[in-house]
């Protein structure tokens, strides 16, 4: 699906005359492969380069060095631009800044309209996409009257209507309350499970990534850690050193282990912790 | 509460006028306005008024909504009336000092006022029965030939509809910034006009920065969704003329023909 090879992205800082005064390397020699149907999470604190990386997957940005291949297409190939953007859908952070139309259904139809899809099929796609994210009843509403979580689900539907193979969610929950966050993550997981769409979730909320197939942790533009959620979350000290938080349950298990309880590493859910504790108790 | 504001003055109900194609309404309104400026005779005016009344009845919009538009131009109407009344030369019928009212002046005033009333109510009727979005669509479609001379018709229409979507959002943002500044002791309410205008400057700066940031984000989101201008784009809700639209055009042509017949005095008995 994605093949990122030795990719470097540099931002140029310029003064008023346009002379380059400094170079910031946002992404530094990153290699990353994603298989179709995966649920990938990219973690990192602010300024770690994760959003810059995400924008490469949709050819909004181009690599300064190395290459990014989306479904066999090079993002620097201008003729493939629209095909790449249709293959990879993007959902951004601020729901208000990505909804274009004044009605929910019209916004979902915006993508297919741009692709030149015939009118009847647009309606069909809009209906399917809104149903997939559970927003069909709101189709005649103004986006201004929806909650944050609902707006993000509309944004996801807008991307879905373009029939992408992959959806990149760039901190989709950063501006939402906890219930809105759950709504959005549930919608993203459903797409991955049911429709087998590749999902790349970029976030700094640890609770959202415990279901991912694979996690990449970024720091200073480099991939600092990678592995399954179990592998990543068994390295609590390293995560804390990267200024990332750890799910509360994992942290509790980690602290208990440090105090001498023989718990396994990488406990991610409350059920798991309870099970392990019960096992320990029965052994004594 | 700010989220509740409606842009334009669309009155939501279901009538034949609401269901008409917005292009028909736009063309109809323009033709109607032209028609009331064609003649200065009582009969055509009676017909124009009658036509308007019938349309209002068809629209199911309460009459008080029509009057609303008139209130805003009341001052302009009085002003125009005064000028017409006193400054039209002719046979003086009444005078104070140097100012005289002529017979022609009275006639000109009456016609001018009638025209303005019909014009305002006529155009209000269109905005009351058509959403801003439909109007934008209609304009895009009607002005489409201008793309031949490289005018960005689609782009302008897109900008208008985005502006309409962002008005409530920016109003909310203004409210937020105002409250944040008031919480830190800013004073927007007291003082004379100049002082209050000066107090607005620290409000406008963050508002503009936020608006530009939004515009940047939105442009990126639109590009990510394959937006590349009007070319090769299809429409989810294309405008298509239906039977009733043809009917409306026929009615319009009949109205215009009747106006011309009455205006030229082609029927001797009337």
Coordinates of C-alpha atoms in Angstrom, one line a residue:
Chain A
X1 CA 0.0 0.0 0.0
X2 CA 2.6 2.5 1.1
X3 CA 6.3 2.3 0.7
X4 CA 8.3 5.1 2.1
X5 CA 12.0 4.9 1.3
X6 CA 14.7 7.0 3.1
X7 CA 12.3 9.9 3.0
X8 CA 13.6 13.3 4.2
X9 CA 11.5 16.5 4.4
X10 CA 13.0 19.9 5.0
X11 CA 11.2 23.1 5.7
X12 CA 13.0 26.3 4.7
X13 CA 12.8 29.3 6.9
X14 CA 13.0 32.5 4.9
X15 CA 13.5 36.1 5.7
X16 CA 11.5 39.0 4.1
X17 CA 13.6 38.9 0.9
X18 CA 13.0 35.2 0.5
X19 CA 16.6 34.2 1.4
X20 CA 16.9 30.9 3.2
X21 CA 17.8 31.6 6.8
X22 CA 17.6 28.1 8.1
X23 CA 16.5 24.6 7.4
X24 CA 14.3 22.5 9.7
X25 CA 14.4 18.8 9.0
X26 CA 10.9 17.7 9.9
X27 CA 11.2 14.1 8.7
X28 CA 14.7 12.5 8.7
X29 CA 15.4 9.4 6.7
X30 CA 12.3 7.5 7.4
X31 CA 11.6 4.0 6.1
X32 CA 8.1 2.7 6.4
X33 CA 6.0 0.0 4.7
X34 CA 2.3 -0.5 5.1
X35 CA 0.4 -3.5 3.8
X36 CA -3.2 -3.2 2.5
X37 CA -5.8 -3.7 5.2
X38 CA -3.5 -2.7 8.1
X39 CA -4.4 -0.5 11.0
X40 CA -1.3 1.6 11.6
X41 CA -0.8 4.1 14.4
X42 CA 1.9 6.8 14.3
X43 CA 2.6 8.4 17.7
X44 CA 4.7 11.3 18.7
X45 CA 4.6 14.5 20.7
X46 CA 4.2 17.9 19.0
X47 CA 6.8 18.7 16.4
X48 CA 8.0 15.1 16.0
X49 CA 7.2 15.2 12.3
X50 CA 4.2 12.9 12.3
X51 CA 1.9 15.4 10.6
X52 CA 4.5 16.2 8.0
X53 CA 4.9 12.5 7.3
X54 CA 1.1 12.2 6.9
X55 CA 0.9 14.9 4.3
X56 CA 3.4 13.0 2.2
X57 CA 1.0 10.1 1.9
X58 CA -1.5 12.2 0.0
X59 CA 1.0 14.2 -2.1
X60 CA 0.2 17.4 -0.3
X61 CA 4.0 17.6 0.4
X62 CA 6.8 16.1 -1.6
X63 CA 9.9 14.5 -0.2
X64 CA 13.1 16.5 -0.3
X65 CA 15.1 13.3 -0.5
X66 CA 14.1 9.7 -0.9
X67 CA 10.7 8.6 -2.3
X68 CA 7.1 7.9 -1.3
X69 CA 5.2 5.2 -3.2
X70 CA 1.4 5.1 -2.8
X71 CA -0.1 1.9 -4.2
X72 CA 2.8 1.7 -6.7
X73 CA 2.6 5.4 -7.7
X74 CA 5.4 7.8 -7.0
X75 CA 4.0 11.0 -5.3
X76 CA 6.4 13.2 -7.3
X77 CA 4.7 12.1 -10.5
X78 CA 2.3 14.9 -11.3
X79 CA 0.2 12.9 -13.6
X80 CA -0.7 10.5 -10.9
X81 CA -1.6 13.3 -8.4
X82 CA -5.3 12.9 -8.6
X83 CA -5.1 9.1 -8.6
X84 CA -3.0 9.3 -5.4
X85 CA -5.3 11.7 -3.7
X86 CA -8.2 9.4 -4.5
X87 CA -6.4 6.4 -3.2
X88 CA -5.5 8.0 0.1
X89 CA -8.1 10.0 1.9
X90 CA -7.1 12.6 4.5
X91 CA -9.0 13.6 7.6
X92 CA -7.5 16.6 9.4
X93 CA -7.5 17.9 12.9
X94 CA -10.0 20.8 12.9
X95 CA -13.5 19.6 11.8
X96 CA -14.6 23.2 11.0
X97 CA -11.8 23.8 8.6
X98 CA -12.4 20.8 6.3
X99 CA -16.2 20.9 5.8
X100 CA -16.9 22.9 2.7
X101 CA -20.6 22.8 2.1
X102 CA -23.6 24.1 4.1
X103 CA -25.4 20.7 4.3
X104 CA -23.9 17.4 5.5
X105 CA -24.9 15.5 2.4
X106 CA -23.5 18.2 0.1
X107 CA -20.2 18.1 1.9
X108 CA -20.0 14.3 1.5
X109 CA -20.8 14.8 -2.2
X110 CA -17.9 17.3 -2.6
X111 CA -15.2 14.7 -3.2
X112 CA -17.2 12.6 -5.8
X113 CA -18.2 15.9 -7.5
X114 CA -14.5 16.7 -8.0
X115 CA -13.8 13.2 -9.4
X116 CA -16.5 13.7 -12.0
X117 CA -18.8 10.9 -10.7
X118 CA -22.2 10.9 -12.4
X119 CA -25.0 12.5 -10.3
X120 CA -27.0 9.3 -9.6
X121 CA -23.8 7.6 -8.4
X122 CA -22.9 10.5 -6.2
X123 CA -26.2 10.2 -4.3
X124 CA -25.6 6.4 -3.9
X125 CA -22.1 7.0 -2.6
X126 CA -23.2 9.7 -0.2
X127 CA -25.9 7.4 1.2
X128 CA -23.5 4.5 1.7
X129 CA -20.8 6.6 3.3
X130 CA -23.1 8.4 5.7
X131 CA -24.6 5.1 6.7
X132 CA -21.1 3.6 7.3
X133 CA -20.2 6.3 9.8
X134 CA -23.8 6.4 11.3
X135 CA -24.6 9.9 10.2
X136 CA -27.3 9.2 7.7
X137 CA -30.1 10.8 9.8
X138 CA -28.2 14.0 9.8
X139 CA -27.8 14.4 6.1
X140 CA -30.1 17.4 5.8
X141 CA -28.5 19.2 8.7
X142 CA -26.1 22.2 8.7
X143 CA -22.6 21.1 9.8
X144 CA -22.7 24.1 12.3
X145 CA -25.3 22.3 14.3
X146 CA -23.3 19.1 14.9
X147 CA -21.0 18.2 17.7
X148 CA -17.2 17.8 17.1
X149 CA -17.3 14.0 17.0
X150 CA -20.2 14.1 14.5
X151 CA -18.4 16.7 12.3
X152 CA -15.3 14.4 12.2
X153 CA -17.5 11.5 11.2
X154 CA -18.9 13.6 8.4
X155 CA -15.4 14.3 7.3
X156 CA -14.6 10.6 7.3
X157 CA -17.8 10.0 5.3
X158 CA -16.6 12.7 2.8
X159 CA -13.4 10.8 2.3
X160 CA -15.1 7.4 2.1
X161 CA -17.4 8.7 -0.7
X162 CA -14.3 8.9 -2.9
X163 CA -13.8 5.2 -2.5
X164 CA -10.2 5.3 -1.2
X165 CA -8.1 2.3 -0.4
X166 CA -6.6 4.0 2.6
X167 CA -7.6 6.7 5.1
X168 CA -5.0 8.8 6.9
X169 CA -6.4 10.4 10.0
X170 CA -4.2 13.3 11.1
X171 CA -4.9 13.8 14.8
X172 CA -8.7 13.6 14.2
X173 CA -9.5 13.6 17.9
X174 CA -7.2 16.4 19.1
X175 CA -10.0 19.0 19.3
X176 CA -12.7 16.6 20.6
X177 CA -14.1 15.7 24.0
X178 CA -13.7 12.1 25.3
X179 CA -17.1 10.9 23.9
X180 CA -16.4 12.5 20.5
X181 CA -13.0 10.8 20.5
X182 CA -14.6 7.4 21.1
X183 CA -17.1 8.0 18.3
X184 CA -14.4 8.8 15.8
X185 CA -12.1 6.0 16.7
X186 CA -15.0 3.5 16.6
X187 CA -15.9 4.7 13.1
X188 CA -12.2 4.3 12.0
X189 CA -12.0 0.8 13.4
X190 CA -15.2 -0.2 11.8
X191 CA -13.9 0.9 8.4
X192 CA -10.8 -1.2 8.9
X193 CA -12.7 -4.2 10.2
X194 CA -15.7 -4.2 7.9
X195 CA -14.5 -2.5 4.7
X196 CA -10.8 -3.6 5.0
X197 CA -9.7 -0.1 4.3
X198 CA -6.1 0.6 5.4
X199 CA -6.2 3.1 8.3
X200 CA -3.3 5.3 9.4
X201 CA -4.1 7.0 12.6
X202 CA -1.8 9.8 13.8
X203 CA -2.4 10.8 17.4
X204 CA -0.9 11.4 20.7
X205 CA -3.6 9.7 22.7
X206 CA -2.3 6.3 23.7
X207 CA -5.7 4.8 24.5
X208 CA -6.6 5.1 20.8
X209 CA -3.7 2.9 19.5
X210 CA -4.0 -0.3 21.6
X211 CA -6.0 -1.9 18.7
X212 CA -3.5 -1.0 16.0
X213 CA -1.7 -3.8 14.1
X214 CA 1.5 -1.9 14.2
X215 CA 2.7 1.3 15.9
X216 CA 5.5 3.7 14.9
X217 CA 6.7 6.2 17.4
X218 CA 8.3 9.3 16.0
X219 CA 10.7 11.7 17.6
X220 CA 12.7 14.5 16.0
X221 CA 11.7 13.4 12.6
X222 CA 13.0 9.8 13.0
X223 CA 11.2 6.6 13.8
X224 CA 12.2 6.0 17.4
X225 CA 10.3 2.8 18.1
X226 CA 8.2 0.4 16.1
X227 CA 6.3 -2.8 16.8
X228 CA 3.0 -4.2 17.9
X229 CA 1.1 -2.4 20.7
X230 CA 2.3 -5.1 23.1
X231 CA 5.9 -4.6 22.2
X232 CA 5.7 -0.8 22.3
X233 CA 3.9 -0.6 25.6
X234 CA 6.2 -3.0 27.3
X235 CA 8.9 -0.3 26.9
X236 CA 7.3 2.1 29.3
X237 CA 10.5 3.9 30.4
X238 CA 11.5 4.6 26.8
X239 CA 8.0 6.0 26.0
X240 CA 8.2 8.3 29.0
X241 CA 11.6 9.5 27.9
X242 CA 10.1 10.4 24.6
X243 CA 7.6 12.6 26.5
X244 CA 4.7 10.3 25.6
X245 CA 2.1 9.2 28.1
X246 CA 1.3 5.6 28.5
X247 CA -2.3 4.2 29.0
X248 CA -3.1 4.3 32.7
X249 CA -3.5 0.5 33.0
X250 CA -0.2 -0.1 31.4
X251 CA 1.5 2.4 33.7
X252 CA -0.2 0.8 36.8
X253 CA 1.0 -2.6 35.7
X254 CA 4.5 -1.2 35.1
X255 CA 4.6 0.4 38.6
X256 CA 3.4 -2.8 40.2
X257 CA 6.0 -4.8 38.3
X258 CA 8.7 -2.4 39.5
X259 CA 7.5 -3.0 43.1
X260 CA 8.1 -6.7 42.7
X261 CA 4.9 -8.2 41.3
X262 CA 5.7 -10.7 38.6
X263 CA 3.4 -9.3 35.9
X264 CA 4.1 -9.7 32.2
X265 CA 5.1 -6.6 30.2
X266 CA 2.8 -4.8 27.8
X267 CA -0.6 -5.0 29.5
X268 CA -3.0 -2.8 27.5
X269 CA -6.5 -3.3 28.9
X270 CA -8.1 -3.4 32.2
X271 CA -9.4 -6.9 31.6
X272 CA -5.9 -8.1 30.9
X273 CA -4.6 -6.6 34.1
X274 CA -7.5 -8.1 36.2
X275 CA -6.9 -11.5 34.6
X276 CA -3.2 -11.4 35.4
X277 CA -3.8 -10.2 39.0
X278 CA -6.3 -13.0 39.6
X279 CA -3.8 -15.5 38.2
X280 CA -1.2 -14.2 40.6
X281 CA -3.5 -14.4 43.6
X282 CA -4.6 -18.0 42.9
X283 CA -1.0 -19.0 42.7
X284 CA -0.2 -17.8 46.2
Chain B
X1 CA -27.3 31.5 19.7
X2 CA -25.0 32.8 17.1
X3 CA -25.2 29.5 15.4
X4 CA -28.9 30.1 14.8
X5 CA -28.5 33.1 12.6
X6 CA -29.7 32.8 9.0
X7 CA -27.9 34.4 6.2
X8 CA -30.1 36.2 3.8
X9 CA -33.8 36.2 4.7
X10 CA -35.0 32.8 3.4
X11 CA -38.4 31.9 4.7
X12 CA -38.8 28.1 4.9
X13 CA -42.1 26.7 3.6
X14 CA -43.2 24.6 0.7
X15 CA -44.8 26.5 -2.2
X16 CA -44.7 26.4 -6.0
X17 CA -42.4 29.5 -5.8
X18 CA -40.0 27.8 -3.5
X19 CA -39.8 24.8 -5.8
X20 CA -39.1 26.8 -8.9
X21 CA -35.7 26.6 -10.4
X22 CA -33.6 29.5 -8.9
X23 CA -32.6 30.5 -12.5
X24 CA -36.3 31.2 -13.3
X25 CA -36.7 33.3 -10.2
X26 CA -33.5 35.2 -10.9
X27 CA -34.4 36.0 -14.5
X28 CA -38.0 36.6 -13.5
X29 CA -37.0 39.2 -10.9
X30 CA -34.7 41.0 -13.3
X31 CA -37.4 41.1 -16.0
X32 CA -40.0 42.3 -13.5
X33 CA -37.7 45.1 -12.3
X34 CA -37.1 46.2 -15.9
X35 CA -40.9 46.0 -16.6
X36 CA -41.8 48.5 -13.8
X37 CA -39.4 51.0 -15.2
X38 CA -40.8 50.8 -18.8
X39 CA -43.8 53.0 -18.6
X40 CA -45.3 55.8 -16.5
X41 CA -48.9 55.1 -16.8
X42 CA -51.5 54.0 -14.3
X43 CA -52.6 50.8 -16.0
X44 CA -49.2 49.1 -16.3
X45 CA -48.6 49.9 -12.7
X46 CA -51.9 48.3 -11.7
X47 CA -50.9 45.2 -13.6
X48 CA -47.4 45.1 -12.1
X49 CA -48.9 45.4 -8.6
X50 CA -51.5 42.8 -9.3
X51 CA -48.9 40.4 -10.6
X52 CA -46.8 40.9 -7.5
X53 CA -49.7 40.3 -5.2
X54 CA -50.5 37.1 -7.0
X55 CA -46.9 35.9 -6.7
X56 CA -46.9 36.8 -2.9
X57 CA -50.1 34.7 -2.5
X58 CA -48.5 31.8 -4.3
X59 CA -45.4 32.0 -2.2
X60 CA -47.2 31.4 1.1
X61 CA -44.8 33.9 2.8
X62 CA -46.6 36.1 5.3
X63 CA -47.0 39.7 4.0
X64 CA -45.2 41.3 7.0
X65 CA -41.9 39.8 5.7
X66 CA -42.3 41.7 2.5
X67 CA -42.8 45.0 4.4
X68 CA -39.6 44.4 6.4
X69 CA -37.4 45.2 3.4
X70 CA -39.3 48.5 2.9
X71 CA -38.4 49.7 6.4
X72 CA -34.7 49.7 5.7
X73 CA -35.1 52.1 2.7
X74 CA -37.8 54.3 4.2
X75 CA -35.3 57.2 4.6
X76 CA -34.1 56.8 1.0
X77 CA -37.7 56.9 -0.1
X78 CA -38.5 60.1 1.7
X79 CA -35.4 61.7 0.4
X80 CA -36.1 60.8 -3.2
X81 CA -39.7 61.9 -2.7
X82 CA -38.7 65.3 -1.4
X83 CA -36.3 65.8 -4.3
X84 CA -38.8 64.8 -6.9
X85 CA -41.6 66.8 -5.3
X86 CA -39.7 70.1 -5.1
X87 CA -37.2 70.0 -7.9
X88 CA -39.4 68.9 -10.9
X89 CA -40.0 72.0 -13.0
X90 CA -43.6 72.6 -14.3
X91 CA -46.9 74.1 -13.5
X92 CA -46.6 75.3 -9.9
X93 CA -49.7 74.3 -7.8
X94 CA -48.4 75.2 -4.3
X95 CA -45.3 77.0 -3.0
X96 CA -43.5 78.1 0.1
X97 CA -41.0 80.8 -0.6
X98 CA -38.8 79.8 -3.4
X99 CA -39.7 76.1 -3.2
X100 CA -42.6 75.2 -5.4
X101 CA -44.5 71.9 -5.9
X102 CA -45.5 71.3 -9.5
X103 CA -48.1 69.1 -10.9
X104 CA -45.5 67.1 -12.7
X105 CA -43.5 66.8 -9.5
X106 CA -46.4 65.2 -7.7
X107 CA -46.9 62.7 -10.5
X108 CA -43.1 61.9 -10.6
X109 CA -43.1 61.4 -6.9
X110 CA -46.0 59.0 -6.9
X111 CA -44.5 56.9 -9.7
X112 CA -41.1 56.9 -8.1
X113 CA -42.4 55.7 -4.7
X114 CA -44.6 53.1 -6.4
X115 CA -41.6 51.8 -8.4
X116 CA -39.4 51.6 -5.3
X117 CA -42.0 49.7 -3.4
X118 CA -42.6 47.2 -6.2
X119 CA -38.8 46.9 -6.7
X120 CA -38.1 46.1 -3.1
X121 CA -41.0 43.8 -2.5
X122 CA -40.3 42.0 -5.8
X123 CA -36.6 41.3 -5.0
X124 CA -37.5 40.4 -1.4
X125 CA -39.9 37.8 -2.7
X126 CA -37.0 36.2 -4.6
X127 CA -34.6 36.1 -1.6
X128 CA -37.5 34.9 0.7
X129 CA -38.2 31.9 -1.5
X130 CA -34.6 31.0 -2.6
X131 CA -31.7 29.9 -0.3
X132 CA -28.4 31.8 -0.8
X133 CA -26.9 28.5 -2.0
X134 CA -29.5 28.1 -4.7
X135 CA -28.9 31.7 -5.8
X136 CA -25.2 31.0 -6.0
X137 CA -25.8 27.9 -8.1
X138 CA -28.2 29.9 -10.4
X139 CA -25.6 32.6 -10.9
X140 CA -22.9 30.2 -11.7
X141 CA -25.1 28.5 -14.3
X142 CA -26.4 31.7 -15.8
X143 CA -23.0 33.4 -16.0
X144 CA -21.3 30.2 -17.4
X145 CA -20.9 31.7 -20.9
X146 CA -18.5 34.3 -19.4
X147 CA -16.0 31.5 -18.8
X148 CA -15.4 31.8 -22.6
X149 CA -13.7 35.2 -21.9
X150 CA -11.8 33.7 -19.0
X151 CA -13.9 35.0 -16.2
X152 CA -13.6 32.7 -13.2
X153 CA -17.3 32.1 -12.8
X154 CA -17.0 28.7 -10.9
X155 CA -14.4 30.0 -8.6
X156 CA -16.4 33.1 -7.7
X157 CA -19.5 31.0 -7.0
X158 CA -17.4 28.6 -4.9
X159 CA -16.0 31.5 -2.9
X160 CA -19.5 32.9 -2.3
X161 CA -20.8 29.6 -1.0
X162 CA -17.7 29.1 1.2
X163 CA -18.1 32.6 2.6
X164 CA -21.7 31.8 3.4
X165 CA -20.6 28.7 5.3
X166 CA -18.0 30.5 7.3
X167 CA -20.0 33.6 8.4
X168 CA -21.5 31.9 11.4
X169 CA -18.1 30.3 12.3
X170 CA -16.3 33.6 12.2
X171 CA -19.1 35.3 14.1
X172 CA -18.7 32.7 16.8
X173 CA -14.9 33.2 16.8
X174 CA -15.4 37.0 17.2
X175 CA -17.6 36.4 20.1
X176 CA -15.0 34.1 21.7
X177 CA -12.2 36.6 21.2
X178 CA -14.3 39.4 22.5
X179 CA -15.2 37.5 25.7
X180 CA -11.6 36.4 26.2
X181 CA -10.5 40.1 26.0
X182 CA -13.3 41.3 28.1
X183 CA -12.3 38.8 30.8
X184 CA -8.9 40.5 30.8
X185 CA -10.4 44.0 31.1
X186 CA -10.9 45.1 27.5
X187 CA -13.8 47.6 27.2
X188 CA -15.8 47.5 24.0
X189 CA -18.9 49.3 25.2
X190 CA -18.1 52.7 26.7
X191 CA -16.6 55.8 25.3
X192 CA -17.3 57.7 22.1
X193 CA -17.4 56.2 18.6
X194 CA -13.7 56.8 18.0
X195 CA -12.7 55.1 21.3
X196 CA -14.9 52.2 20.6
X197 CA -13.5 51.8 17.1
X198 CA -10.0 51.8 18.6
X199 CA -11.0 49.1 21.0
X200 CA -11.9 46.9 18.0
X201 CA -8.4 46.9 16.6
X202 CA -7.1 44.2 19.1
X203 CA -10.1 42.2 18.2
X204 CA -9.6 42.4 14.5
X205 CA -6.0 41.3 14.5
X206 CA -6.5 37.9 16.0
X207 CA -9.7 37.5 14.0
X208 CA -7.8 38.1 10.7
X209 CA -5.0 35.8 11.7
X210 CA -7.4 33.0 12.5
X211 CA -9.3 33.5 9.3
X212 CA -6.2 33.2 7.2
X213 CA -5.2 30.1 9.1
X214 CA -8.6 28.6 8.4
X215 CA -8.4 29.5 4.8
X216 CA -5.1 27.8 4.5
X217 CA -6.4 24.6 6.2
X218 CA -9.5 24.6 4.1
X219 CA -7.6 25.0 0.9
X220 CA -5.4 22.0 1.9
X221 CA -8.5 19.9 2.8
X222 CA -10.1 20.8 -0.6
X223 CA -7.0 19.8 -2.5
X224 CA -6.8 16.6 -0.5
X225 CA -10.3 15.8 -1.8
X226 CA -9.2 16.3 -5.4
X227 CA -10.6 19.8 -5.9
X228 CA -9.1 21.3 -9.0
X229 CA -11.5 24.0 -10.0
X230 CA -14.7 23.7 -12.1
X231 CA -13.3 21.7 -15.0
X232 CA -14.4 18.1 -15.1
X233 CA -16.6 18.5 -12.1
X234 CA -20.0 16.9 -11.8
X235 CA -22.9 18.2 -9.7
X236 CA -24.6 16.4 -6.9
X237 CA -27.6 18.6 -7.3
X238 CA -27.6 19.8 -10.9
X239 CA -30.1 22.4 -11.9
X240 CA -32.6 21.0 -14.3
X241 CA -35.6 22.8 -15.8
X242 CA -38.9 21.0 -15.1
X243 CA -42.4 21.4 -16.4
X244 CA -43.3 24.0 -13.8
X245 CA -40.3 26.1 -14.8
X246 CA -41.4 26.2 -18.4
X247 CA -44.9 27.2 -17.1
X248 CA -43.3 30.0 -15.1
X249 CA -41.5 31.3 -18.2
X250 CA -44.7 31.3 -20.2
X251 CA -46.5 33.2 -17.4
X252 CA -43.6 35.7 -17.4
X253 CA -43.8 36.2 -21.2
X254 CA -47.5 36.7 -21.0
X255 CA -47.0 39.3 -18.2
X256 CA -44.4 41.2 -20.2
X257 CA -46.6 41.1 -23.3
X258 CA -49.6 42.5 -21.3
X259 CA -47.3 45.2 -19.9
X260 CA -46.3 46.3 -23.3
X261 CA -49.8 46.2 -24.7
X262 CA -51.1 48.3 -21.8
X263 CA -48.1 50.7 -21.8
X264 CA -48.3 51.5 -25.5
X265 CA -52.1 51.9 -25.2
X266 CA -52.6 49.3 -28.0
X267 CA -56.1 48.6 -26.7
X268 CA -58.1 51.9 -27.4
X269 CA -60.9 51.3 -24.9
X270 CA -58.6 51.1 -21.9

